[in-house]
Short mmCIF file of C-alpha atoms in Angstrom, two decimals:
data_model
loop_
_atom_site.label_atom_id
_atom_site.label_comp_id
_atom_site.label_asym_id
_atom_site.label_seq_id
_atom_site.Cartn_x
_atom_site.Cartn_y
_atom_site.Cartn_z
CA MET A 11 4.39 4.82 -29.84
CA LYS A 12 5.64 7.18 -32.55
CA VAL A 13 7.53 10.32 -31.61
CA ASP A 14 9.07 13.17 -33.60
CA TYR A 15 12.80 13.02 -34.29
CA LEU A 16 14.95 14.81 -31.71
CA SER A 17 18.62 15.47 -32.35
CA PRO A 18 21.14 14.47 -29.64
CA GLY A 19 21.95 18.18 -29.26
CA LYS A 20 18.34 19.02 -28.51
CA ILE A 21 18.08 16.18 -26.00
CA GLU A 22 21.31 17.30 -24.32
CA GLY A 23 19.93 20.85 -24.14
CA ALA A 24 16.79 19.59 -22.42
CA ALA A 25 18.85 17.62 -19.86
CA LEU A 26 21.17 20.55 -19.11
CA THR A 27 18.23 22.95 -18.79
CA LEU A 28 16.66 20.65 -16.21
CA LEU A 29 19.92 20.49 -14.25
CA ALA A 30 20.24 24.28 -14.32
CA GLU A 31 16.64 24.70 -13.13
CA TYR A 32 17.26 22.29 -10.26
CA GLN A 33 20.43 24.13 -9.27
CA ARG A 34 18.60 27.47 -9.33
CA LYS A 35 15.87 26.07 -7.10
CA PHE A 36 18.24 24.30 -4.68
CA PRO A 37 21.56 26.18 -4.88
CA SER A 38 23.22 24.20 -2.09
CA ALA A 39 22.45 20.78 -3.62
CA THR A 40 25.40 18.63 -4.71
CA LEU A 41 25.39 17.77 -8.42
CA LEU A 42 27.97 14.98 -8.45
CA PRO A 43 26.52 12.43 -8.57
CA VAL A 44 23.47 14.04 -10.14
CA PRO A 45 20.63 13.61 -7.60
CA VAL A 46 18.20 12.41 -10.23
CA ASP A 47 15.60 11.07 -7.79
CA ASP A 48 15.56 14.42 -5.97
CA ILE A 49 15.11 16.18 -9.32
CA VAL A 50 12.09 14.02 -10.13
CA ASP A 51 10.69 14.12 -6.61
CA CYS A 52 11.44 17.66 -5.35
CA HIS A 53 11.90 19.77 -8.48
CA LEU A 54 9.47 18.23 -10.97
CA GLU A 55 7.24 17.34 -7.99
CA LEU A 56 6.12 14.06 -9.52
CA ASP A 57 4.56 11.42 -7.29
CA PHE A 58 7.69 9.29 -7.03
CA GLY A 59 7.80 5.87 -5.38
CA PHE A 60 8.67 2.20 -5.45
CA ALA A 61 6.28 -0.67 -6.07
CA ASN A 62 6.18 -4.32 -6.94
CA LEU A 63 5.66 -3.48 -10.60
CA ILE A 64 6.58 -6.95 -11.76
CA GLY A 65 3.68 -8.37 -9.74
CA GLU A 66 1.24 -5.51 -10.22
CA LEU A 67 1.67 -5.08 -13.96
CA GLY A 68 2.38 -8.74 -14.71
CA VAL A 69 5.45 -7.79 -16.74
CA PRO A 70 8.49 -9.92 -15.80
CA ASP A 71 11.28 -7.48 -16.67
CA VAL A 72 9.69 -4.11 -15.89
CA LEU A 73 12.06 -1.49 -14.44
CA GLY A 74 9.85 1.59 -14.21
CA ALA A 75 6.49 2.98 -15.21
CA LEU A 76 5.08 6.44 -15.76
CA TRP A 77 1.51 7.70 -15.44
CA MET A 78 1.53 11.03 -17.27
CA ASN A 79 -1.85 12.40 -16.27
CA GLU A 80 -1.39 11.37 -12.64
CA ARG A 81 2.17 12.81 -12.64
CA LYS A 82 3.33 9.53 -11.14
CA VAL A 83 6.61 7.61 -11.53
CA GLN A 84 7.10 4.18 -10.00
CA ILE A 85 10.32 2.19 -9.95
CA ASP A 86 10.31 -1.56 -9.41
CA GLN A 87 11.27 -2.40 -5.84
CA SER A 88 14.03 -4.74 -7.06
CA LEU A 89 16.03 -1.58 -7.92
CA ASP A 90 15.71 0.03 -4.46
CA PRO A 91 19.32 1.14 -3.83
CA THR A 92 18.95 0.91 -0.04
CA ASN A 93 17.83 -2.71 -0.10
CA PHE A 94 19.97 -3.65 -3.11
CA PRO A 95 23.08 -1.40 -3.20
CA ALA A 96 24.50 -3.25 -6.22
CA GLN A 97 21.56 -1.94 -8.25
CA GLU A 98 22.32 1.74 -7.61
CA GLY A 99 23.68 2.45 -11.10
CA ARG A 100 20.74 0.77 -12.76
CA TYR A 101 18.33 2.55 -10.41
CA HIS A 102 19.75 5.99 -11.28
CA PHE A 103 19.60 5.25 -14.98
CA THR A 104 16.00 4.02 -14.74
CA VAL A 105 14.88 7.13 -12.83
CA ALA A 106 16.71 9.36 -15.34
CA HIS A 107 15.12 7.40 -18.20
CA GLU A 108 11.60 7.96 -16.77
CA CYS A 109 12.52 11.60 -16.25
CA GLY A 110 13.46 11.71 -19.94
CA HIS A 111 10.03 10.41 -20.91
CA TRP A 112 8.42 13.07 -18.71
CA ILE A 113 10.47 15.93 -20.18
CA LEU A 114 10.48 14.81 -23.81
CA HIS A 115 7.24 12.89 -24.27
CA ARG A 116 4.57 14.12 -21.89
CA ARG A 117 3.09 16.37 -24.56
CA TYR A 118 1.96 13.23 -26.40
CA PHE A 119 -0.13 12.15 -23.41
CA LEU A 120 -1.29 15.16 -21.44
CA ASP A 121 -3.80 16.34 -24.02
CA LYS A 122 -5.56 13.01 -23.97
CA ALA A 123 -7.87 11.79 -21.22
CA ALA A 124 -6.35 9.25 -18.82
CA GLN A 125 -7.00 5.67 -19.80
CA PRO A 126 -8.90 4.04 -16.94
CA SER A 127 -8.38 0.40 -16.08
CA LEU A 128 -10.77 -2.05 -17.65
CA PHE A 129 -11.69 -3.18 -14.14
CA GLY A 130 -12.42 0.29 -12.78
CA GLY A 131 -9.23 0.46 -10.71
CA GLU A 132 -6.23 2.66 -11.26
CA ALA A 133 -5.44 4.01 -14.70
CA GLU A 134 -2.99 1.99 -16.77
CA PRO A 135 0.54 3.43 -17.00
CA SER A 136 1.25 5.64 -20.00
CA ILE A 137 4.71 4.12 -20.43
CA VAL A 138 6.13 0.84 -19.09
CA CYS A 139 9.91 0.48 -19.40
CA ARG A 140 11.39 -3.00 -19.60
CA SER A 141 14.96 -4.23 -19.63
CA SER A 142 14.39 -6.43 -22.67
CA GLN A 143 12.66 -3.74 -24.72
CA LYS A 144 13.91 -3.28 -28.25
CA LYS A 145 15.11 0.31 -28.53
CA LYS A 146 12.37 2.15 -30.38
CA PRO A 147 12.94 5.90 -30.97
CA VAL A 148 10.90 6.79 -27.86
CA GLU A 149 13.09 4.57 -25.67
CA TRP A 150 16.31 5.65 -27.39
CA GLN A 151 15.44 9.29 -26.71
CA ALA A 152 14.77 8.57 -23.01
CA ASP A 153 18.05 6.61 -22.73
CA THR A 154 19.97 9.41 -24.43
CA PHE A 155 18.40 11.97 -22.08
CA ALA A 156 19.34 9.81 -19.09
CA SER A 157 22.94 9.61 -20.23
CA TYR A 158 23.23 13.39 -20.72
CA LEU A 159 21.51 14.10 -17.40
CA LEU A 160 23.58 11.71 -15.26
CA MET A 161 26.90 12.29 -17.05
CA PRO A 162 26.98 15.91 -18.25
CA LYS A 163 29.83 16.57 -20.65
CA GLU A 164 31.47 19.31 -18.57
CA GLN A 165 31.44 17.20 -15.41
CA VAL A 166 32.79 14.13 -17.18
CA PHE A 167 35.65 16.15 -18.68
CA ALA A 168 36.39 17.79 -15.31
CA VAL A 169 36.53 14.45 -13.46
CA TRP A 170 38.63 12.87 -16.22
CA GLN A 171 41.06 15.80 -16.14
CA GLU A 172 41.33 15.55 -12.36
CA LYS A 173 41.94 11.79 -12.42
CA HIS A 174 44.31 11.63 -15.39
CA GLY A 175 45.89 15.09 -15.47
CA SER A 176 44.85 15.70 -19.09
CA LEU A 177 42.06 15.06 -21.56
CA GLU A 178 44.10 12.51 -23.47
CA PRO A 179 41.95 9.49 -24.36
CA TYR A 180 42.52 5.99 -23.05
CA TYR A 181 43.20 3.45 -25.78
CA ALA A 182 41.21 0.48 -24.56
CA ALA A 183 41.47 -2.05 -27.39
CA GLU A 184 44.17 -4.11 -25.67
CA GLU A 185 42.37 -4.26 -22.32
CA ILE A 186 39.10 -5.14 -24.06
CA ALA A 187 40.78 -7.94 -26.01
CA GLY A 188 42.30 -9.32 -22.79
CA LEU A 189 38.97 -9.18 -20.90
CA THR A 190 37.11 -10.73 -23.81
CA ALA A 191 39.55 -13.65 -23.93
CA ARG A 192 39.59 -14.14 -20.14
CA TRP A 193 35.83 -13.98 -19.48
CA SER A 194 34.54 -15.45 -22.76
CA VAL A 195 32.30 -12.43 -23.35
CA ALA A 196 29.19 -13.01 -25.46
CA ASP A 197 29.36 -12.11 -29.14
CA GLY A 198 28.71 -8.45 -29.80
CA SER A 199 29.06 -7.28 -26.18
CA ILE A 200 32.02 -5.27 -25.00
CA PRO A 201 33.47 -5.74 -21.50
CA THR A 202 33.80 -2.71 -19.25
CA VAL A 203 37.32 -1.40 -18.83
CA ARG A 204 38.80 -0.32 -15.49
CA VAL A 205 38.74 3.45 -16.12
CA ALA A 206 35.03 3.30 -16.96
CA LYS A 207 34.31 1.31 -13.77
CA GLU A 208 36.20 3.89 -11.69
CA MET A 209 34.34 6.82 -13.25
CA ALA A 210 31.03 4.93 -12.84
CA GLN A 211 31.61 4.87 -9.06
CA ILE A 212 31.77 8.67 -9.06
CA PHE A 213 28.75 9.25 -11.31
CA LYS A 214 26.76 6.40 -9.69
CA VAL A 215 25.90 4.75 -12.98
CA SER A 216 26.69 1.30 -14.33
CA GLY A 217 30.15 0.71 -15.76
CA GLN A 218 28.60 -0.03 -19.11
CA ALA A 219 26.65 3.27 -19.23
CA MET A 220 29.82 5.15 -18.23
CA GLN A 221 31.88 3.42 -20.90
CA ILE A 222 29.36 4.29 -23.62
CA ARG A 223 29.42 7.94 -22.49
CA LEU A 224 33.23 8.09 -22.31
CA ASN A 225 33.43 6.53 -25.73
CA SER A 226 30.97 9.04 -27.18
CA LEU A 227 33.05 11.90 -25.73
CA GLY A 228 36.24 10.46 -27.24
CA LEU A 229 37.82 9.74 -23.86
CA ILE A 230 37.91 5.99 -24.43
CA GLN A 231 39.05 4.84 -27.83
CA THR A 232 38.28 1.35 -28.99
CA SER A 233 38.88 -0.11 -32.38
CA ASN A 234 35.72 -2.17 -32.63
CA GLU A 235 33.19 -0.24 -30.53
CA GLN A 236 30.41 1.80 -32.12
CA SER A 237 29.52 5.10 -30.51
CA ILE A 238 25.87 5.26 -29.48
CA LEU A 239 25.76 8.88 -28.38
CA VAL A 240 27.36 11.53 -30.53
CA MET B 21 -3.42 -3.40 -11.22
CA PRO B 22 -4.98 -5.33 -8.30
CA PRO B 23 -6.84 -3.30 -5.61
CA LYS B 24 -4.65 -2.16 -2.73
CA LYS B 25 -5.26 -3.22 0.85
CA PRO B 26 -6.16 -0.33 3.15
CA GLN B 27 -3.75 -0.14 6.11
CA ASN B 28 -4.15 2.85 8.42
CA GLU B 29 -4.92 4.97 5.39
CA LYS B 30 -4.92 8.27 7.30
CA PHE B 31 -1.38 7.75 8.57
CA GLY B 32 0.08 7.19 5.09
CA HIS B 33 -1.78 10.17 3.65
CA LYS B 34 -0.66 12.41 6.50
CA ILE B 35 3.02 11.48 6.14
CA LYS B 36 2.87 11.97 2.38
CA GLU B 37 1.10 15.33 2.73
CA LEU B 38 3.61 16.63 5.29
CA ARG B 39 6.66 15.34 3.39
CA GLU B 40 5.44 16.72 0.06
CA ALA B 41 4.95 20.15 1.58
CA LYS B 42 8.52 20.10 2.93
CA LYS B 43 10.19 18.71 -0.20
CA LYS B 44 9.18 21.78 -2.22
CA THR B 45 11.82 23.80 -0.41
CA ASP B 46 14.20 21.14 0.90
CA PRO B 47 15.43 18.12 -1.10
CA ALA B 48 16.27 16.37 2.18
CA PHE B 49 12.56 15.53 2.21
CA SER B 50 12.66 13.56 -1.03
CA LEU B 51 11.37 10.01 -0.65
CA ARG B 52 14.89 8.60 -0.52
CA GLY B 53 16.33 11.37 1.67
CA PHE B 54 13.51 11.18 4.22
CA ALA B 55 13.58 7.37 4.29
CA LYS B 56 17.33 7.47 4.97
CA ALA B 57 16.90 10.03 7.77
CA VAL B 58 14.20 7.89 9.41
CA GLY B 59 16.16 4.67 8.93
CA VAL B 60 13.79 2.77 6.64
CA SER B 61 14.06 1.80 2.98
CA PRO B 62 12.47 4.02 0.31
CA THR B 63 10.38 1.03 -0.80
CA PHE B 64 8.90 0.68 2.68
CA LEU B 65 8.21 4.42 2.99
CA SER B 66 6.61 4.41 -0.45
CA GLN B 67 4.38 1.51 0.56
CA VAL B 68 3.40 3.22 3.82
CA GLU B 69 2.57 6.49 2.05
CA ASN B 70 0.52 4.66 -0.55
CA ASN B 71 -1.37 2.67 2.02
CA GLU B 72 0.14 -0.65 0.98
CA SER B 73 1.90 -1.55 4.22
CA THR B 74 1.37 -1.35 7.97
CA PRO B 75 2.84 1.78 9.59
CA PRO B 76 6.43 1.71 10.87
CA SER B 77 7.43 1.12 14.49
CA ALA B 78 6.57 3.69 17.16
CA GLU B 79 10.24 4.69 17.36
CA ASN B 80 10.34 5.42 13.63
CA ILE B 81 7.06 7.35 13.82
CA ILE B 82 8.50 9.53 16.60
CA LYS B 83 11.56 10.15 14.40
CA MET B 84 9.28 11.08 11.48
CA ALA B 85 7.41 13.56 13.68
CA GLU B 86 10.69 15.19 14.79
CA LEU B 87 11.86 15.57 11.18
CA LEU B 88 8.51 16.82 9.91
CA GLY B 89 8.02 19.14 12.88
CA CYS B 90 4.66 17.76 13.90
CA ASP B 91 3.08 16.20 16.96
CA ALA B 92 4.33 12.64 17.55
CA ASP B 93 1.25 11.63 19.56
CA GLU B 94 -1.02 12.65 16.70
CA LEU B 95 0.97 10.54 14.22
CA LEU B 96 1.13 7.60 16.64
CA ALA B 97 -2.65 7.75 17.09
CA LEU B 98 -3.21 7.79 13.32
CA ALA B 99 -0.97 4.75 13.04
CA GLY B 100 -2.72 2.94 15.89
CA ARG B 101 0.51 2.79 17.89
CA PHE B 102 1.62 3.99 21.33
CA ASP B 103 4.69 5.80 22.50
CA PRO B 104 6.81 3.05 24.13
CA ALA B 105 7.68 5.54 26.91
CA LEU B 106 4.01 5.49 27.98
CA GLN B 107 4.11 1.77 28.56
CA GLN B 108 7.14 2.23 30.79
CA ILE B 109 5.41 5.01 32.76
CA ILE B 110 2.34 2.84 33.36
CA THR B 111 4.51 -0.11 34.37
CA GLN B 112 6.22 2.00 37.04
CA LYS B 113 2.88 2.77 38.82
CA PRO B 114 0.55 0.24 37.28
CA ARG B 115 -2.42 0.52 39.63
CA ALA B 116 -2.46 4.31 40.05
CA MET B 117 -1.89 5.06 36.37
CA ALA B 118 -4.46 2.53 35.22
CA ASP B 119 -6.99 3.92 37.73
CA LEU B 120 -6.32 7.45 36.58
CA LEU B 121 -6.90 6.57 32.94
CA ARG B 122 -9.98 4.46 33.68
CA THR B 123 -11.51 7.18 35.84
CA ALA B 124 -10.89 9.84 33.24
CA HIS B 125 -12.52 7.58 30.68
CA GLU B 126 -15.50 6.64 32.91
CA VAL B 127 -16.39 10.20 33.83
CA GLY B 128 -15.97 11.26 30.22
CA ALA B 129 -13.34 13.86 31.07
CA THR B 130 -12.93 16.47 28.36
CA GLU B 131 -9.58 17.56 27.01
CA GLU B 132 -9.94 20.89 28.88
CA GLN B 133 -10.57 19.08 32.17
CA LEU B 134 -7.52 16.89 31.66
CA GLN B 135 -5.45 19.98 30.85
CA ARG B 136 -6.56 21.56 34.16
CA VAL B 137 -5.57 18.41 36.10
CA MET B 138 -2.15 18.45 34.45
CA GLU B 139 -1.70 22.16 35.25
CA GLN B 140 -2.55 21.48 38.90
CA LEU B 141 -0.02 18.65 39.03
CA ARG B 142 2.66 20.86 37.48
CA ARG B 143 1.92 23.73 39.93
CA LYS B 144 2.21 21.30 42.85
CA GLU B 145 5.51 20.00 41.52
CA ASN B 146 6.88 23.56 41.23
CA LYS B 147 5.85 24.36 44.85
CA ASP B 148 7.50 21.15 46.14
#
């Protein structure tokens, strides 16, 4: 699927606008961690649920799916954070990712008639998100949106300041080198450092997602890591 | 996607309808929030609402009714379940209670007639 280019600034603006709208609608709601499933369910009022997507769609590594015309989001039941607490970070990111598709990409689908199933059953999903998917622009945009939504810049800086007493960055090269040597990390992947894991607990995201965000904000400095989000 | 199995369809629809009305003004009624308050997993609640699973236990249905502010007996009936307290009541006076229910059924007692019987019983209890 081809989509128009969106700058990171524009995607961040869309994520922060959504957060502000949610806060206006539910002023007493807590925003740390960002209640992304409540945003999708109660604010956007999408039909949000869990299903055995792997079985139903026949896709082995599916995480979530979105039916634009039906306003429906389904997350694979293997990510249910109540049944599988270790998956909570991945669950939040997947919901935020689907939310990103809804906010950024629904205009590409809503004008068109729903595509019915070949067998007369339910319509096929508009978007199926898989863990092994190569990051096409449409998926990169949804990932970027998810990162900005779950880890807003101001909140990340505020938590960092509170934990460390300043906004000085953490120089992680030494810790990364030590972890890489100890755990024989695969080529090209970067182990998650302790400060990122600690912050991830607060934002309820994976350590890896937190580290990428901290790196993009200049709070973690590594010598060999490439920033994904600017 | 394969066709879904119907399982007490009306119960699932009713819960979803009631919860969706509440969630518009209170995020505690999100799928995850409501599931947590009831004591079930969001996956199970999602399956129940989408008619892909049997309804929850009577105790959980009573809890749902309390949270949603609706009649527990109505929800239990839609789910094809009974209030466990009723079973206990019948067990305490098995013959009399069973006779009462059978008689009411045999004579085709209307809801109004049953209401009058209950009012009479309550008046008698107040006098005693």
